[in-house]
Amino acid sequence: MTIAGEVGIGFSETSEGRDALLAFGANESSGGVLVSSSSNDFTGLVDDLEFTITGTSTTPVTVSVSQSDDKITSQIEALVTQYNKVRDKFQEVTRFDEATQSVGILFGKSIAIRIDQSFGRLFSGSFRGAGEIGSLGQLGIRLNESGKLEFDKAKFDEAYQADPAAVEEFFTAEDTGFSAKARSVADSLAGVGSGALLGRTDTLAQQIEQNAKRITAMNVRLDKQRTRLLNQFYNMETAIAKLQQNLTAVNQLQIIPPLGSSSSS
């Protein structure tokens, strides 16, 4: 930028803007394909990849791309952690303490058995139609003896590197994949409108309402019985008082002597 005169401002070009150029696929025997971009970002050269150019080079630059399972691994670890927390809570509400003879709120309840069986089938069962992988065990995910999940990351990494597409299909296959099955189990247990837990809650709420009505009716009957007993007590007290008055009057009567008899002095 230059100052023209005392009041005018003028501009002069110091460098000409140019598109970034990239020779894609160049090697010693071939110049490759020359592509340009108005920014330093290039897309569409390789499926699902974007290149950002940070500088120039007079020699070929080799870019190596490898698949990473870090994201899916972190999601599996989060699943294991969250489920094990749920398992701890489940064991708490279904406990039986022999020493204190106390039980959890869901001890012996059918809903507790259903929850345990549903998750057992989900994590230990086989999946048909989900590709080459048919169970979580093949990916290093299993239930231990206490019912908690364990994750063998080394076994998962091995399976993923061998066939990443099969692993992804196992989790994401529509209707038959693990995610779809897990969602189905969650909906059956806690889904809005049809979940077993909500159904159990509604049943308990109805029982509480019915018991409240029974208590109200019983209180009404007890009040009536109390009133009746108080009236009986009052009437009994009144009768006893009259009887005592009569006995007092009898005791005060003097013996009347027979006619014709005289008293001696």
Coordinates of C-alpha atoms in Angstrom, one line a residue:
M1 CA 0.0 0.0 0.0
T2 CA 1.3 3.4 -0.9
I3 CA 0.3 7.0 0.0
A4 CA -0.6 9.0 -3.2
G5 CA -0.5 12.8 -2.6
E6 CA -1.5 14.4 0.6
V7 CA -5.0 13.0 1.0
G8 CA -5.4 10.2 -1.5
I9 CA -4.7 6.5 -0.8
G10 CA -3.7 4.2 -3.5
F11 CA -2.9 0.4 -3.7
S12 CA -0.2 -1.4 -5.5
E13 CA 0.2 -5.2 -6.0
T14 CA 3.1 -6.7 -4.1
S15 CA 2.5 -10.3 -5.0
E16 CA 0.0 -12.1 -7.2
G17 CA -2.3 -14.6 -5.5
R18 CA -2.1 -18.1 -7.0
D19 CA -3.9 -21.4 -6.5
A20 CA -2.0 -24.1 -4.7
L21 CA -0.8 -26.8 -7.1
L22 CA -0.3 -30.5 -6.2
A23 CA 1.2 -33.1 -8.4
F24 CA -0.7 -36.2 -7.2
G25 CA 0.9 -39.6 -8.0
A26 CA 4.2 -38.1 -9.2
N27 CA 7.3 -40.3 -9.1
E28 CA 10.6 -40.6 -10.9
S29 CA 9.1 -41.8 -14.2
S30 CA 5.8 -39.9 -14.1
G31 CA 4.8 -36.3 -13.3
G32 CA 1.5 -37.5 -11.9
V33 CA -1.8 -35.6 -12.1
L34 CA -1.6 -31.8 -11.5
V35 CA -4.5 -30.5 -9.4
S36 CA -5.1 -27.1 -8.0
S37 CA -7.0 -25.5 -5.1
S38 CA -7.8 -22.0 -4.1
S39 CA -6.9 -22.9 -0.6
N40 CA -4.4 -25.3 0.8
D41 CA -7.0 -28.1 1.2
F42 CA -7.5 -30.9 -1.4
T43 CA -10.4 -33.3 -1.3
G44 CA -11.6 -36.0 -3.7
L45 CA -8.1 -37.3 -4.5
V46 CA -8.6 -40.3 -2.3
D47 CA -12.0 -41.5 -0.9
D48 CA -12.6 -40.3 2.6
L49 CA -9.3 -38.4 2.8
E50 CA -8.5 -34.7 2.8
F51 CA -5.1 -33.3 2.3
T52 CA -3.8 -30.0 3.7
I53 CA -0.7 -28.6 2.1
T54 CA 1.6 -26.7 4.5
G55 CA 4.6 -26.0 2.2
T56 CA 6.4 -26.7 -1.1
S57 CA 8.8 -29.5 -1.9
T58 CA 11.1 -30.2 -4.8
T59 CA 11.1 -33.9 -4.1
P60 CA 8.2 -36.4 -3.9
V61 CA 6.4 -36.6 -0.5
T62 CA 5.1 -40.0 0.5
V63 CA 1.9 -40.1 2.5
S64 CA 1.1 -43.3 4.4
V65 CA -2.5 -43.9 5.6
S66 CA -3.5 -46.7 8.0
Q67 CA -6.8 -47.4 9.7
S68 CA -7.1 -46.7 13.4
D69 CA -9.4 -48.3 15.8
D70 CA -8.9 -45.7 18.5
K71 CA -12.4 -44.3 18.2
I72 CA -14.3 -47.6 18.2
T73 CA -12.0 -48.8 21.1
S74 CA -12.9 -45.8 23.2
Q75 CA -16.6 -46.4 22.6
I76 CA -16.3 -50.1 23.6
E77 CA -14.4 -49.1 26.8
A78 CA -17.1 -46.6 27.6
L79 CA -19.8 -49.3 27.1
V80 CA -17.9 -51.7 29.4
T81 CA -17.6 -49.1 32.1
Q82 CA -21.2 -48.0 32.0
Y83 CA -22.6 -51.5 31.9
N84 CA -20.5 -52.5 34.9
K85 CA -21.9 -49.6 36.8
V86 CA -25.4 -50.8 35.9
R87 CA -24.4 -54.3 37.1
D88 CA -23.2 -52.9 40.4
K89 CA -26.6 -51.2 40.9
F90 CA -28.4 -54.3 39.8
Q91 CA -26.6 -56.5 42.3
E92 CA -27.4 -53.9 45.0
V93 CA -31.2 -54.0 44.4
T94 CA -31.3 -57.8 44.1
R95 CA -29.0 -58.6 47.1
F96 CA -29.8 -61.1 49.9
D97 CA -27.9 -60.5 53.2
E98 CA -28.0 -63.7 55.1
A99 CA -26.5 -62.1 58.3
T100 CA -29.2 -59.4 58.5
Q101 CA -31.9 -61.3 56.6
S102 CA -32.4 -58.2 54.5
V103 CA -33.0 -58.1 50.7
G104 CA -32.9 -55.6 47.9
I105 CA -36.0 -54.1 46.5
L106 CA -36.0 -56.3 43.4
F107 CA -34.9 -59.5 45.1
G108 CA -36.9 -62.5 43.7
K109 CA -38.8 -60.2 41.3
S110 CA -39.6 -61.5 37.8
I111 CA -38.4 -58.2 36.3
A112 CA -34.9 -58.7 37.8
I113 CA -34.7 -62.1 36.3
R114 CA -35.8 -60.7 32.9
I115 CA -33.2 -58.0 33.0
D116 CA -30.4 -60.4 33.9
Q117 CA -31.4 -62.8 31.1
S118 CA -31.8 -60.1 28.5
F119 CA -28.3 -58.7 29.0
G120 CA -26.9 -62.2 29.3
R121 CA -28.2 -63.1 25.8
L122 CA -27.1 -59.8 24.4
F123 CA -23.5 -60.0 25.5
S124 CA -23.0 -63.8 25.3
G125 CA -25.3 -64.8 22.4
S126 CA -24.5 -65.1 18.7
F127 CA -25.5 -62.7 16.0
R128 CA -26.8 -63.9 12.7
G129 CA -26.8 -61.7 9.7
A130 CA -24.1 -59.4 11.1
G131 CA -21.3 -60.4 8.7
E132 CA -18.3 -62.6 9.3
I133 CA -18.2 -61.9 13.1
G134 CA -20.9 -63.6 15.1
S135 CA -20.3 -62.7 18.7
L136 CA -18.7 -60.2 21.0
G137 CA -16.3 -62.9 22.2
Q138 CA -14.6 -62.9 18.9
L139 CA -13.7 -59.2 19.6
G140 CA -12.4 -59.7 23.1
I141 CA -15.6 -58.7 24.9
R142 CA -17.1 -61.2 27.3
L143 CA -19.0 -61.6 30.6
N144 CA -17.0 -62.8 33.6
E145 CA -18.3 -65.0 36.4
S146 CA -19.8 -62.0 38.3
G147 CA -21.8 -60.9 35.3
K148 CA -19.5 -57.9 34.5
L149 CA -18.0 -57.1 31.1
E150 CA -14.3 -57.6 30.4
F151 CA -12.5 -56.2 27.3
D152 CA -9.4 -57.7 25.8
K153 CA -8.1 -54.8 23.7
A154 CA -5.3 -56.9 22.2
K155 CA -7.7 -59.4 20.8
F156 CA -9.9 -56.7 19.5
D157 CA -7.0 -54.9 17.8
E158 CA -6.1 -58.2 16.1
A159 CA -9.6 -58.7 14.8
Y160 CA -9.9 -55.2 13.6
Q161 CA -6.6 -55.1 11.7
A162 CA -7.5 -58.5 10.1
D163 CA -10.9 -57.3 8.8
P164 CA -12.0 -53.8 9.9
A165 CA -15.0 -53.9 7.6
A166 CA -16.3 -57.0 9.3
V167 CA -15.9 -55.5 12.7
E168 CA -17.8 -52.3 11.7
E169 CA -20.5 -54.4 10.0
F170 CA -20.9 -56.4 13.2
F171 CA -21.7 -53.3 15.2
T172 CA -23.6 -51.3 12.6
A173 CA -25.6 -53.8 10.5
E174 CA -29.2 -52.6 10.4
D175 CA -31.6 -54.8 12.5
T176 CA -29.0 -57.6 13.0
G177 CA -25.9 -55.7 14.3
F178 CA -25.0 -55.3 17.9
S179 CA -26.1 -51.7 18.1
A180 CA -29.5 -52.6 16.8
K181 CA -29.8 -55.5 19.2
A182 CA -28.7 -53.5 22.2
R183 CA -31.2 -50.7 21.3
S184 CA -33.9 -53.4 21.1
V185 CA -33.1 -54.7 24.6
A186 CA -33.0 -51.3 26.1
D187 CA -36.3 -50.4 24.6
S188 CA -37.9 -53.6 25.8
L189 CA -36.7 -52.9 29.3
A190 CA -37.0 -49.1 29.6
G191 CA -38.6 -47.9 26.4
V192 CA -41.3 -45.3 26.7
G193 CA -44.8 -46.8 26.6
S194 CA -43.8 -50.5 26.4
G195 CA -40.7 -50.9 28.6
A196 CA -40.8 -53.6 31.3
L197 CA -39.4 -51.2 34.0
L198 CA -42.0 -48.5 33.2
G199 CA -44.7 -51.2 33.2
R200 CA -43.5 -52.3 36.6
T201 CA -43.6 -48.7 37.8
D202 CA -47.1 -48.3 36.5
T203 CA -48.2 -51.5 38.2
L204 CA -46.6 -50.4 41.5
A205 CA -48.3 -47.0 41.2
Q206 CA -51.7 -48.6 40.6
Q207 CA -51.1 -50.8 43.7
I208 CA -50.2 -47.8 45.8
E209 CA -53.3 -46.0 44.6
Q210 CA -55.5 -49.1 45.4
N211 CA -53.9 -49.5 48.8
A212 CA -54.5 -45.8 49.5
K213 CA -58.1 -46.2 48.7
R214 CA -58.3 -49.3 50.9
I215 CA -56.7 -47.3 53.8
T216 CA -59.2 -44.4 53.3
A217 CA -62.1 -46.8 53.3
M218 CA -60.7 -48.6 56.4
N219 CA -60.3 -45.3 58.2
V220 CA -63.9 -44.4 57.5
R221 CA -65.0 -47.8 58.9
L222 CA -62.8 -47.3 61.9
D223 CA -64.2 -43.9 62.5
K224 CA -67.8 -45.3 62.4
Q225 CA -66.8 -48.1 64.7
R226 CA -65.2 -45.7 67.1
T227 CA -68.3 -43.6 67.2
R228 CA -70.5 -46.7 67.8
L229 CA -68.2 -47.9 70.7
L230 CA -68.2 -44.4 72.2
N231 CA -72.0 -44.3 72.1
Q232 CA -72.2 -47.8 73.7
F233 CA -69.8 -46.7 76.4
Y234 CA -71.8 -43.6 77.1
N235 CA -75.0 -45.6 77.3
M236 CA -73.4 -48.1 79.6
E237 CA -72.1 -45.4 81.9
T238 CA -75.5 -43.8 82.0
A239 CA -77.1 -47.2 82.9
I240 CA -74.6 -47.9 85.6
A241 CA -75.1 -44.4 87.1
K242 CA -78.9 -45.0 87.3
L243 CA -78.3 -48.5 88.8
Q244 CA -76.1 -47.0 91.5
Q245 CA -78.7 -44.4 92.3
N246 CA -81.4 -47.1 92.7
L247 CA -79.1 -49.2 94.9
T248 CA -78.4 -46.2 97.1
A249 CA -82.1 -45.5 97.5
V250 CA -82.8 -49.1 98.5
N251 CA -80.0 -49.1 101.1
Q252 CA -81.6 -46.0 102.7
L253 CA -85.0 -47.7 103.2
Q254 CA -85.8 -48.7 106.9
I255 CA -87.3 -52.1 107.7
I256 CA -91.0 -51.7 108.3
P257 CA -92.2 -53.8 111.3
P258 CA -95.3 -56.1 111.0
L259 CA -98.7 -54.8 112.0
G260 CA -99.7 -55.3 115.7
S261 CA -96.2 -55.6 117.0
S262 CA -94.9 -53.1 119.6
S263 CA -91.4 -52.1 120.3
S264 CA -90.0 -52.7 123.8
S265 CA -88.0 -50.3 125.7

